[in-house]
Coordinates of C-alpha atoms in Angstrom, one line a residue:
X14 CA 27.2 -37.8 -31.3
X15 CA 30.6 -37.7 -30.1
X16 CA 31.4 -36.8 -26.2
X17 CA 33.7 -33.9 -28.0
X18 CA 31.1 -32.4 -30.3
X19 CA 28.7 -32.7 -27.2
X20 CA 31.3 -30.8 -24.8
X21 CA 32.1 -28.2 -27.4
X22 CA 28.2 -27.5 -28.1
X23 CA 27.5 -27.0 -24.2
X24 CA 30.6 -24.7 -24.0
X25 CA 28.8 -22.5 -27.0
X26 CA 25.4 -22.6 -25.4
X27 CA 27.6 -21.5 -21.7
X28 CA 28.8 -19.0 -24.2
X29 CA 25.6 -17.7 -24.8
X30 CA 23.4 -17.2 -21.9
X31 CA 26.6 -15.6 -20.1
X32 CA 25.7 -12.9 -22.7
X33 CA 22.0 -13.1 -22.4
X34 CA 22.1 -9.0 -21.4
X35 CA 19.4 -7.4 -23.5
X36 CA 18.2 -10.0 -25.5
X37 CA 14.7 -9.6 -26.1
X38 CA 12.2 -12.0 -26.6
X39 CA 12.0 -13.1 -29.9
X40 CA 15.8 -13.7 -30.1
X41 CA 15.3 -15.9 -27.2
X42 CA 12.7 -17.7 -29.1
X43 CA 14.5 -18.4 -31.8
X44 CA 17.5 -19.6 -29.5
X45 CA 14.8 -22.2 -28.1
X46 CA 13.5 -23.0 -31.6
X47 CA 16.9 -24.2 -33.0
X48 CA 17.9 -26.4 -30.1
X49 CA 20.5 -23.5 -29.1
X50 CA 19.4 -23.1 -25.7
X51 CA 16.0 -24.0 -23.5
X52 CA 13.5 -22.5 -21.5
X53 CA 15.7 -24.4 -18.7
X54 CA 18.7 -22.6 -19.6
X55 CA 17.2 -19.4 -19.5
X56 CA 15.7 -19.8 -16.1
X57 CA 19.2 -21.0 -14.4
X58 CA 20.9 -18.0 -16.5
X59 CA 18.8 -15.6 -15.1
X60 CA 19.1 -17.3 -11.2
X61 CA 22.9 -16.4 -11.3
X62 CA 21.9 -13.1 -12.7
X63 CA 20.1 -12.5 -9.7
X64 CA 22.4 -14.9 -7.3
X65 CA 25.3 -11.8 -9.2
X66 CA 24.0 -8.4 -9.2
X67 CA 21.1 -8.2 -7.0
X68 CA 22.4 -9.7 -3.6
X69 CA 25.4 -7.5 -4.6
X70 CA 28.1 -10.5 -4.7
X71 CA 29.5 -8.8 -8.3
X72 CA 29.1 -5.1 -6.8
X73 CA 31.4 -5.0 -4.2
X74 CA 28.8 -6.0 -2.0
X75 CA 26.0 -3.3 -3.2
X76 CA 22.8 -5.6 -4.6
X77 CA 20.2 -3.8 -6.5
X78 CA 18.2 -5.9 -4.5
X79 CA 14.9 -6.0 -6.8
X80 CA 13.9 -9.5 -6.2
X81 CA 12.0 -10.2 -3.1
X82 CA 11.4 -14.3 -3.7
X83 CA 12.4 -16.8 -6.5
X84 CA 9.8 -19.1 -7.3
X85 CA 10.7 -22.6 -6.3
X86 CA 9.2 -24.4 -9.5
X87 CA 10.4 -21.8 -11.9
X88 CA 13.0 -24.9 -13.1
X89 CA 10.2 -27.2 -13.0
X90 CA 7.8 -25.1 -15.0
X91 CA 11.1 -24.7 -17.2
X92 CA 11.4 -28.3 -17.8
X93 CA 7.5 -28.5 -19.1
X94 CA 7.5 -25.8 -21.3
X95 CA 10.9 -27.6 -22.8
X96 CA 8.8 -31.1 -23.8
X97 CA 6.2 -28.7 -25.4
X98 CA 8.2 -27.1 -27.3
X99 CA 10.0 -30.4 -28.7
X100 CA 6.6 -32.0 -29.4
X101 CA 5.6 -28.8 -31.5
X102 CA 3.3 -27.1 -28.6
X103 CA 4.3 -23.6 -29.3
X104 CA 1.5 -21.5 -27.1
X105 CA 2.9 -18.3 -28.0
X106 CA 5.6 -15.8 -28.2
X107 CA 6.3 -16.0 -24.4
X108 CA 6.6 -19.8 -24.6
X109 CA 9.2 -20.9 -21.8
X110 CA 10.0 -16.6 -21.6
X111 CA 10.9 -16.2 -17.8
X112 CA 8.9 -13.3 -16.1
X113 CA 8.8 -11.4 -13.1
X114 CA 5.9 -9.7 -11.3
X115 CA 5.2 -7.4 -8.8
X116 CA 4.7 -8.4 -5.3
X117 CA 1.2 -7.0 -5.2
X118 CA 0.0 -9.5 -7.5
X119 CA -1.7 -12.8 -6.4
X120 CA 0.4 -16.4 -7.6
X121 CA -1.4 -19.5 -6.4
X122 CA 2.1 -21.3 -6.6
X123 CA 3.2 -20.8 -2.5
X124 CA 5.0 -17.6 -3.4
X125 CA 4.2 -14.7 -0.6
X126 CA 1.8 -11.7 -1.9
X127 CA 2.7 -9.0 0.8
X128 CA 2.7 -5.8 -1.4
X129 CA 6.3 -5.6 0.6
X130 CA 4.7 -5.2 4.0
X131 CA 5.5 -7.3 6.8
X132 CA 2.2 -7.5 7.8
X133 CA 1.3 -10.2 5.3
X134 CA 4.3 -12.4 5.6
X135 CA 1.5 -15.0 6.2
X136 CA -0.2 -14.3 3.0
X137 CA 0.1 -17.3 1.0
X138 CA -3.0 -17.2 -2.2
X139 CA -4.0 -20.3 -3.3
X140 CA -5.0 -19.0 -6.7
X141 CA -3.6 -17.0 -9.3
X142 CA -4.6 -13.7 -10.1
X143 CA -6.4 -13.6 -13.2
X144 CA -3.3 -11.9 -15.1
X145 CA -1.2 -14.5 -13.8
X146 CA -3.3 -17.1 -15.6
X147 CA -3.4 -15.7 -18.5
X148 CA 0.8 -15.8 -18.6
X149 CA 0.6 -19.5 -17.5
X150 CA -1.8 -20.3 -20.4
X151 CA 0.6 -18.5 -22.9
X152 CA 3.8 -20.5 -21.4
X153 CA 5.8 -17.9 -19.8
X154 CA 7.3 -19.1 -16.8
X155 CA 7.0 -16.4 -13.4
X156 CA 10.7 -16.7 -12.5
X157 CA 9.6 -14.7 -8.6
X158 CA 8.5 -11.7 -7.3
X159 CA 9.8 -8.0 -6.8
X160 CA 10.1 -5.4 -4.7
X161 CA 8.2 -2.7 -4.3
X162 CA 7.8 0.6 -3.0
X163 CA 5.5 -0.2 0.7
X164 CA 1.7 -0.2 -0.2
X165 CA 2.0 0.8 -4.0
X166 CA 3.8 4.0 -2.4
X167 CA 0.9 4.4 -0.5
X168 CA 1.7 4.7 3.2
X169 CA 3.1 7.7 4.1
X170 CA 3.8 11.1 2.0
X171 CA 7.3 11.2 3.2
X172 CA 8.1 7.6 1.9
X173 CA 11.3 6.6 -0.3
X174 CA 10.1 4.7 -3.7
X175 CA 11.5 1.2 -3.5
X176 CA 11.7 0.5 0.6
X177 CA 9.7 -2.1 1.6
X178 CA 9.7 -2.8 5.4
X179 CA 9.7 -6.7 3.8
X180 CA 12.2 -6.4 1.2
X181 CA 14.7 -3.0 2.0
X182 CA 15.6 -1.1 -0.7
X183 CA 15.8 -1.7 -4.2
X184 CA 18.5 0.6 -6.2
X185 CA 18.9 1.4 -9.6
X186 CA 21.2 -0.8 -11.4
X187 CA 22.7 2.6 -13.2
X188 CA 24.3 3.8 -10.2
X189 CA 23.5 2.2 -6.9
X190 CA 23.4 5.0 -4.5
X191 CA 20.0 6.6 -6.8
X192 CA 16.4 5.8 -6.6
X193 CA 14.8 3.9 -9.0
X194 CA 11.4 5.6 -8.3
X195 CA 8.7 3.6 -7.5
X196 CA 6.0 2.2 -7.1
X197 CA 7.3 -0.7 -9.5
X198 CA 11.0 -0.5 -8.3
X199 CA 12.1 -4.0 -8.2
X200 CA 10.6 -4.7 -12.0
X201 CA 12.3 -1.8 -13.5
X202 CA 15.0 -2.0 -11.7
X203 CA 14.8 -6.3 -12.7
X204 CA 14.7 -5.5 -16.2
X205 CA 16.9 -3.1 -16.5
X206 CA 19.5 -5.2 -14.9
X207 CA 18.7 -8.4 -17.1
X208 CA 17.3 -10.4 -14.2
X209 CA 14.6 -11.4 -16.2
X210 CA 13.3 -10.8 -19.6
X211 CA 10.2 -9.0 -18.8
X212 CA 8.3 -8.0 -16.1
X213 CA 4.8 -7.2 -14.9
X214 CA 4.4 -3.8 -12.4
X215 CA 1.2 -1.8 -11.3
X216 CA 0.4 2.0 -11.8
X217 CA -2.3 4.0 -9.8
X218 CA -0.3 7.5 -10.8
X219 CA 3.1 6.8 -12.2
X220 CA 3.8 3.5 -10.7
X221 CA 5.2 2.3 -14.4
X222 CA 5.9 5.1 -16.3
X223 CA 8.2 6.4 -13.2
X224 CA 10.3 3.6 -12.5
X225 CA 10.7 2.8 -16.3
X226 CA 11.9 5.9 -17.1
X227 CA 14.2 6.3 -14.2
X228 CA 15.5 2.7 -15.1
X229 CA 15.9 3.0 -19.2
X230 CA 12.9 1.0 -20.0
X231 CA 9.9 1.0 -22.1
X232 CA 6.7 1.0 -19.5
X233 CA 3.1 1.0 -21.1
X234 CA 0.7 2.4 -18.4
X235 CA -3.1 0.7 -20.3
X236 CA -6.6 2.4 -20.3
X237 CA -8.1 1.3 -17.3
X238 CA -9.8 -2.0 -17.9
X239 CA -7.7 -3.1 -20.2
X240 CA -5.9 -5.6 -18.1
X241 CA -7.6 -7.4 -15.2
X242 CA -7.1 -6.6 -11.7
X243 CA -8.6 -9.2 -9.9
X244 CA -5.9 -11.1 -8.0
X245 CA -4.0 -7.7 -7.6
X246 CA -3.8 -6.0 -4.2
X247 CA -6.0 -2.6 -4.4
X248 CA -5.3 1.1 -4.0
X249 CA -8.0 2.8 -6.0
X250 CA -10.5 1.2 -8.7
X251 CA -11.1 4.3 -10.6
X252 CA -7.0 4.6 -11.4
X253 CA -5.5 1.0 -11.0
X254 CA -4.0 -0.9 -13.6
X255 CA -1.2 -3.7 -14.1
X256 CA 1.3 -3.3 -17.2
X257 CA 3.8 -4.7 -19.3
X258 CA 8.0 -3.0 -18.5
X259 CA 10.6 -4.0 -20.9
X260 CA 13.4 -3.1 -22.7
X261 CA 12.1 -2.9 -26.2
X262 CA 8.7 -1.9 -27.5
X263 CA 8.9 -5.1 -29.2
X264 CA 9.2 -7.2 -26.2
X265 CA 6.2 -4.4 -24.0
X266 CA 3.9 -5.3 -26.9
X267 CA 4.1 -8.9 -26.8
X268 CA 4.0 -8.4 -22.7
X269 CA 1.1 -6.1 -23.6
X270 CA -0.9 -9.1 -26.2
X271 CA -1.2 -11.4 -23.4
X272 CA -2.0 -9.3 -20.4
X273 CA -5.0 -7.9 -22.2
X274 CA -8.4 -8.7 -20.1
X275 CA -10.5 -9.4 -23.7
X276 CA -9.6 -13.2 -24.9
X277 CA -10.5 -12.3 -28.3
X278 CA -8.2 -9.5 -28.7
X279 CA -4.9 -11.6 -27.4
X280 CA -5.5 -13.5 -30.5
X281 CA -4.1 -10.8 -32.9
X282 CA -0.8 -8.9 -32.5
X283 CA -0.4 -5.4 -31.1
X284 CA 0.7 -3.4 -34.2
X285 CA 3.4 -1.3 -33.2
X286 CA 5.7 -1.2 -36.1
X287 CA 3.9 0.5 -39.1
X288 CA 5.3 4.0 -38.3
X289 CA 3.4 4.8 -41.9
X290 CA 0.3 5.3 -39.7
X291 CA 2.3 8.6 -37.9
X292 CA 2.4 10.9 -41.1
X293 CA 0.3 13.4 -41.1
X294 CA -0.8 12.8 -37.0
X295 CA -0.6 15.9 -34.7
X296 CA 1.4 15.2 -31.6
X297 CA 0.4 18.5 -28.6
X298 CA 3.6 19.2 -27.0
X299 CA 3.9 19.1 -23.2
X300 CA 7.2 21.1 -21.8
X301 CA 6.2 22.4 -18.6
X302 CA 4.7 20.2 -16.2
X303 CA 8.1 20.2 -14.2
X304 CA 11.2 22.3 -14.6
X305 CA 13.0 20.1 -16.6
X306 CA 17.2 19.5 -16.0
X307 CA 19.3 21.5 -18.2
X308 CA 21.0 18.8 -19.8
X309 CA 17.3 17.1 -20.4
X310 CA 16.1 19.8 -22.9
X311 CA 18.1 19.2 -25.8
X312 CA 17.7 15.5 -25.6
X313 CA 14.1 15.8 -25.4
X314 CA 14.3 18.4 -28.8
X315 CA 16.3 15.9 -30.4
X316 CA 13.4 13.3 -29.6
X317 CA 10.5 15.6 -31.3
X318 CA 13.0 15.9 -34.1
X319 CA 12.9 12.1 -34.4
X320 CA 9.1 12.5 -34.7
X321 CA 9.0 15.2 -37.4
X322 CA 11.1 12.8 -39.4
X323 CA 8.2 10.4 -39.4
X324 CA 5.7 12.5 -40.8
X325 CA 4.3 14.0 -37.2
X326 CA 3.1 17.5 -37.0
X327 CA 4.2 19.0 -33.6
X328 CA 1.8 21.3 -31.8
X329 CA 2.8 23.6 -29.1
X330 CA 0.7 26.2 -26.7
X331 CA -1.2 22.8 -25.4
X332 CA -3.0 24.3 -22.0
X333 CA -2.6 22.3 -19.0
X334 CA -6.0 22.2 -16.4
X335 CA -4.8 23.1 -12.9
X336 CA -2.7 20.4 -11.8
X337 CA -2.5 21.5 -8.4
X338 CA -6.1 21.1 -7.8
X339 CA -6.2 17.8 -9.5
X340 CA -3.5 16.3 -8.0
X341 CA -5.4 17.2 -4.2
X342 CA -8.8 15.8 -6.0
X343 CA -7.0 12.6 -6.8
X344 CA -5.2 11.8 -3.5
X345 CA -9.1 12.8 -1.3
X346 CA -10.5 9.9 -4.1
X347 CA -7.3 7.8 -3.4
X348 CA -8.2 7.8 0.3
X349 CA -11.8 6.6 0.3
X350 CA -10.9 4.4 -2.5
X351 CA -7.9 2.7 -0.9
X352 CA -10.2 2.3 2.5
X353 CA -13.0 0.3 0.5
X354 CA -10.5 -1.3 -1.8
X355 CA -8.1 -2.7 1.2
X356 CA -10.6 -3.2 3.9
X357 CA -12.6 -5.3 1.3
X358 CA -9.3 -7.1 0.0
X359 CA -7.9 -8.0 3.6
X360 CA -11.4 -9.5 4.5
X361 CA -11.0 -12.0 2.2
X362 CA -7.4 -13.3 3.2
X363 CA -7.5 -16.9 4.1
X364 CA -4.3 -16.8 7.0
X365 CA -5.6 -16.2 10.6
X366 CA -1.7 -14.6 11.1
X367 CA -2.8 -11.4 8.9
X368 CA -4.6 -8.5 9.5
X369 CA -8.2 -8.4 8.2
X370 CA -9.4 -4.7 7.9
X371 CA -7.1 -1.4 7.5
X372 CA -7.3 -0.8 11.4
X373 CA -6.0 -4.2 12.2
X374 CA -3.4 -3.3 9.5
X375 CA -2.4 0.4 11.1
X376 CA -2.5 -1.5 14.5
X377 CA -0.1 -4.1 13.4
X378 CA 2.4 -1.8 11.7
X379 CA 2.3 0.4 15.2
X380 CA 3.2 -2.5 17.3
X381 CA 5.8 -3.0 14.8
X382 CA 7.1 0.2 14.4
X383 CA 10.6 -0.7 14.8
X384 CA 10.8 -2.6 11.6
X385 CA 7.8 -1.8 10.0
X386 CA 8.4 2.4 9.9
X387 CA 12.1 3.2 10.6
X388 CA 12.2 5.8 8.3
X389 CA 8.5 7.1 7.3
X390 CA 5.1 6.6 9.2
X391 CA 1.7 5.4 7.8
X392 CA 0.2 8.4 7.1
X393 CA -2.2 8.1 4.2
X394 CA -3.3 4.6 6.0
X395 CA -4.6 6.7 8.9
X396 CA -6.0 9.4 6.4
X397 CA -8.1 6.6 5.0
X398 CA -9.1 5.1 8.0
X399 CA -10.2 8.6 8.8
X400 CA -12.7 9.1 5.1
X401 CA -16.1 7.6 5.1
X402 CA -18.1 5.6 2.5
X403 CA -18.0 5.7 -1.1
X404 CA -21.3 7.4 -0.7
X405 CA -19.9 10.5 0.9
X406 CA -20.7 13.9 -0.7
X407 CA -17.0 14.3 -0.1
X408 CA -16.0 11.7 -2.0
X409 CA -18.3 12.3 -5.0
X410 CA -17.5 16.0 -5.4
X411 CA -13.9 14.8 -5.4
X412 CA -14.8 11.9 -8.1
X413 CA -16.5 15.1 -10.5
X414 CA -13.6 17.2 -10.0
X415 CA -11.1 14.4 -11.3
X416 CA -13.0 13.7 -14.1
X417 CA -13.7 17.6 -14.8
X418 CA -10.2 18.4 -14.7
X419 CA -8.5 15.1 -16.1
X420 CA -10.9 14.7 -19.1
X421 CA -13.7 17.0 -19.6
X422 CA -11.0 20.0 -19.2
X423 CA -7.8 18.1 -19.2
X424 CA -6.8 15.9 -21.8
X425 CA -10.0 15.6 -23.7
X426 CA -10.3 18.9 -24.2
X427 CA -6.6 19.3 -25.2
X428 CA -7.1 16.4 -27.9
X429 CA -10.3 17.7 -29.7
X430 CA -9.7 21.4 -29.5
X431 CA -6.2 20.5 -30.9
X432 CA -7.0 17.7 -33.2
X433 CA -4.4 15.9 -31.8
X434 CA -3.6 11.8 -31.8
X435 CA -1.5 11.9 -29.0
X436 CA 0.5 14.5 -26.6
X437 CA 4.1 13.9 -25.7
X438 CA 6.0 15.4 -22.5
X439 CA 9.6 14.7 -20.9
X440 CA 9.1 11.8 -18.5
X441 CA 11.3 12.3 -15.6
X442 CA 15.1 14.5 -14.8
X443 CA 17.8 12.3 -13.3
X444 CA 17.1 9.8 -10.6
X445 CA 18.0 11.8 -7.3
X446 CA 19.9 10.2 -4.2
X447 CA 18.3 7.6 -2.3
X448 CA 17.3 9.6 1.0
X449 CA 15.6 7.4 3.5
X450 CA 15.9 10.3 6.1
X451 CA 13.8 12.6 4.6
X452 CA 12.1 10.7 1.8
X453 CA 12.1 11.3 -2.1
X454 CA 13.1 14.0 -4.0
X455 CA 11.7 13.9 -7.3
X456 CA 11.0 16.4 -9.2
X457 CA 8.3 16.2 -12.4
X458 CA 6.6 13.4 -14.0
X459 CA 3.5 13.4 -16.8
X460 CA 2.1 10.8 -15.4
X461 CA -1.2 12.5 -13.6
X462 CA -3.5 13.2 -16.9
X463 CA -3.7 10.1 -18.1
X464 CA -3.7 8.1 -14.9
X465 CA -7.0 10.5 -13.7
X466 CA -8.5 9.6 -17.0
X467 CA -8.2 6.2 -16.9
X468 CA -6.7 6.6 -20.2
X469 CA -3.1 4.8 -21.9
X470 CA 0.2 6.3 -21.1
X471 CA 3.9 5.0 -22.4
X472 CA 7.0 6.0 -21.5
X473 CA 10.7 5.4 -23.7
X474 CA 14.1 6.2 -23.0
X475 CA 15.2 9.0 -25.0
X476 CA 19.0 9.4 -23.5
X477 CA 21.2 9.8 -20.5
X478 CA 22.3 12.6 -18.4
X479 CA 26.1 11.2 -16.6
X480 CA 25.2 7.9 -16.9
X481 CA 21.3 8.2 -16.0
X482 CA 18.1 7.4 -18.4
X483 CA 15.9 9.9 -19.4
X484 CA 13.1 9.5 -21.5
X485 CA 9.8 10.6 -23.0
X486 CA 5.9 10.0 -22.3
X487 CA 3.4 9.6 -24.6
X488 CA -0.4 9.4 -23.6
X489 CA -4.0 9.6 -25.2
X490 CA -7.5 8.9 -25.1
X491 CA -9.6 5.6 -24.4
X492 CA -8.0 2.5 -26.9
X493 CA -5.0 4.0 -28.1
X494 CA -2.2 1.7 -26.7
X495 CA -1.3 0.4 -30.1
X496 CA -0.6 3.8 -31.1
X497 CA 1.4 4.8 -28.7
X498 CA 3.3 1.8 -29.0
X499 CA 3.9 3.1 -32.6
X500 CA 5.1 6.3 -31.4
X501 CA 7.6 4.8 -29.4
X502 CA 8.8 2.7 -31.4
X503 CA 10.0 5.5 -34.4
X504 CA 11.5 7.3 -30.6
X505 CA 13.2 3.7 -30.7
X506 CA 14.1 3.1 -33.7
X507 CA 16.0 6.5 -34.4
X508 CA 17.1 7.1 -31.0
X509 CA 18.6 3.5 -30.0
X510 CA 18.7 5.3 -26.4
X511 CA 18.4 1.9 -24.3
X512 CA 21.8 1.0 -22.7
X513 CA 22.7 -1.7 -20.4
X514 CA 23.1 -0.6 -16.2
X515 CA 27.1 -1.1 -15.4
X516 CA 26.3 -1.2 -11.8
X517 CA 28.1 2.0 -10.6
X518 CA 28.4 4.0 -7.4
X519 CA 27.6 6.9 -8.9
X520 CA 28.8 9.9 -10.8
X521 CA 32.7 10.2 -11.7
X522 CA 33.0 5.9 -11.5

């Protein structure tokens, strides 16, 4: 091969990658299958991403500043995965597919697990979590870690989604002076702004589905169960859950295949494309469970429009349990739960330099108040510390009401009495302005039902209001994440709502 031929096919390949914005995953893998690019390639492409637009270096010095640590053998791991691939050892479709995850899930490979608080700057694991493995045993490569909102969002009830007192703020890549909710900030916010190809965050009540749909991507919230938690920092076992965040429903069902905790099942595909199984379904319609924006309303009509071309039957009237009471319920089981959970999790952390129980942790964040809480305290950590056992009457009567309200009364009432497959509701309104002062201002989300029930929840962009994503959220009962994939996929598919972030100020740019 000629030293001109060779020059002109790296200039094509440069070519390439400096375009790799919203190419999904099984472009990529057909890039890497014909010798166009390689899992290498894709790694250093997305570095300079990251190098670009989240230290801020392209923005005029503004960074969306999602990633909190690159992984150091990402290029090496790169470099494996390449030599598999040219001796035919194809593991899968995320084969050489760099991947972020949230800092609140366990790597083995030196990386930091801090769940962005400074008090576990020391916390080095020295094995994966088991959701990690799984991704290392299909060949995707975990390009680093993300940002986070502190704790899961989980330390104070005047916090601001996507400050970490480790790694700042993260912003959303659509305009940089908005949130980009939380508690999965920095993977939205990653994918959205093509610093990776997928990512990996972590709901307890909105976690994925809020983020997503503030950042104009595809977030699958699973039944819980469905996807191991062991390796990931704790908030409340009745409610946690990892998930996939992408940009496509293509690429969140692939995520989705190998996450799955059952072996047997990540053999066969997530079928998400045969919109033929909609006809005929009955979809409950959800409109009030927030005053939704002006401007939101008809781009949510034009989305149940999309649905009634498929075949769906809409129903509306769909009565709501009392969400108020729930959502009090819920945070009285998140306390005792997040005390047991943490307490127990801490114990087990190898590094003297730590804190082992949630008093050491409140005590520690005290004596670093000045860079720990500049702008919110640690409220719900002291309202744990304050709850008892699991075993509390407290507790339990808390525990019944969730379940009465979320299930027996909530959503499997509104399912059965309805003979509905699925419900739908707006996701979110505009992302608001960041306000580290006083804290968030969001207003709505559909997140609670399904996270209470422990059931599968999906959002999917459905438009943009002045430059912001929108989008819609699906949820049902136990095993229907396939489903709901299928749902928002035909959303998808006749929307094409998913744009790329330009990086703006704001409004008027």
């Amino acid at each position: 091969m000629s030293s001109k031929f060779i020059l002109l096919f790296k200039s094509e390949v440069t070519m390439i990658l400096s375009d790799l914005s919203e190419v999904d995953i099984v472009t990529l893998q057909s890039w890497m299958g014909s010798n166009i690019c390689s899992s290498l390639d894709l790694v250093e492409t997305y570095f300079a991403r990251i190098a670009a637009h989240d230290s801020g270096s392209s923005n005029n010095g503004w960074g969306v500043n999602s990633v909190l640590e690159m992984n150091a053998g990402a290029r090496t791991i790169a470099v494996a995965r390449d030599m598999e691939r040219k001796k035919g050892l194809i593991r899968g479709p995320l084969h050489g597919i760099p991947i972020l995850v949230k800092d609140n899930i366990e790597t083995g490979d030196g990386m930091i697990t801090s769940a962005g608080s400074l008090a576990l700057l020391d916390n080095r694991p020295d094995r994966d979590a088991v959701l990690i493995r799984r991704l290392r045993d299909a060949g995707a490569i975990i390009l680093g870690k993300t940002n986070l909102s502190e704790w899961a969002n989980f330390r104070s009830p005047w916090s601001t989604s996507g400050w970490s007192s480790r790694g700042g703020l993260t912003r959303n890549p659509y305009m940089l002076t908005r949130s980009a909710s939380g508690s999965s900030s920095g993977s939205a916010a990653a994918v959205a702004a093509n610093l990776c190809t997928v990512a990996v965050g972590t709901e307890t009540d909105g976690s994925i589905l809020s983020p997503a749909a503030a950042c104009g991507l595809v977030g699958l919230k699973p039944g819980l169960g469905e996807i191991s938690t062991v390796g990931v920092v704790p908030l409340a076992h009745s409610q946690d859950t990892a998930g996939p965040m992408a940009r496509t429903v293509q690429d969140c069902a692939l995520l989705y295949q190998v996450l799955r905790k059952d072996v047997a099942c990540n053999r066969d595909p997530v079928i998400f494309s045969d919109t033929n199984r909609l006809k005929g379904t009955r979809v409950g319609v959800l409109r009030n469970q927030f005053e939704l924006h002006r401007d939101a309303i008809p781009i949510f009509e034009k989305a149940l429009d999309a649905l009634q071309d498929y075949g769906v039957t809409l129903v509306e009237g769909i009565r709501l349990p009392d969400m108020a009471e729930l959502g009090e319920a819920e945070l009285e089981v998140l306390l005792y739960e997040f005390k047991y959970g943490i307490n127990h999790y801490l114990k087990g952390l190898r590094s003297k330099d730590v804190p082992h129980s949630l008093e050491a942790l409140i005590d520690s964040n005290s004596k670093n108040s000045g860079s720990v809480m500049p702008w919110f305290g640690q409220e719900y950590l002291e309202l744990a510390a304050e709850r008892g056992g699991l075993d509390e009457e407290r507790y339990l009567d808390a525990k019944r009401l969730c379940k009465r309200l979320a299930w027996t009364e909530g959503l499997d009432y509104m399912l059965n009495k309805n003979h509905l497959a699925a419900c739908v509701a707006p996701s979110n309104n505009p992302s608001g302005l960041i306000d580290l002062l006083t804290g968030d201002h969001h207003t709505g989300g559909s997140s609670t039902l399904a996270a209470v029930a422990g059931t599968p929840s999906l959002t999917v962009p459905t438009g943009h209001i002045q430059g912001l994503p929108i989008g819609a959220t699906f949820f049902s009962g136990p095993g229907t994440e396939s489903l709901l994939l299928c749902y928002g996929y035909a959303l998808e598919t006749v929307l094409a709502a998913r744009i790329a972030p330009l990086f703006k100020m704001d409004m008027g740019e």
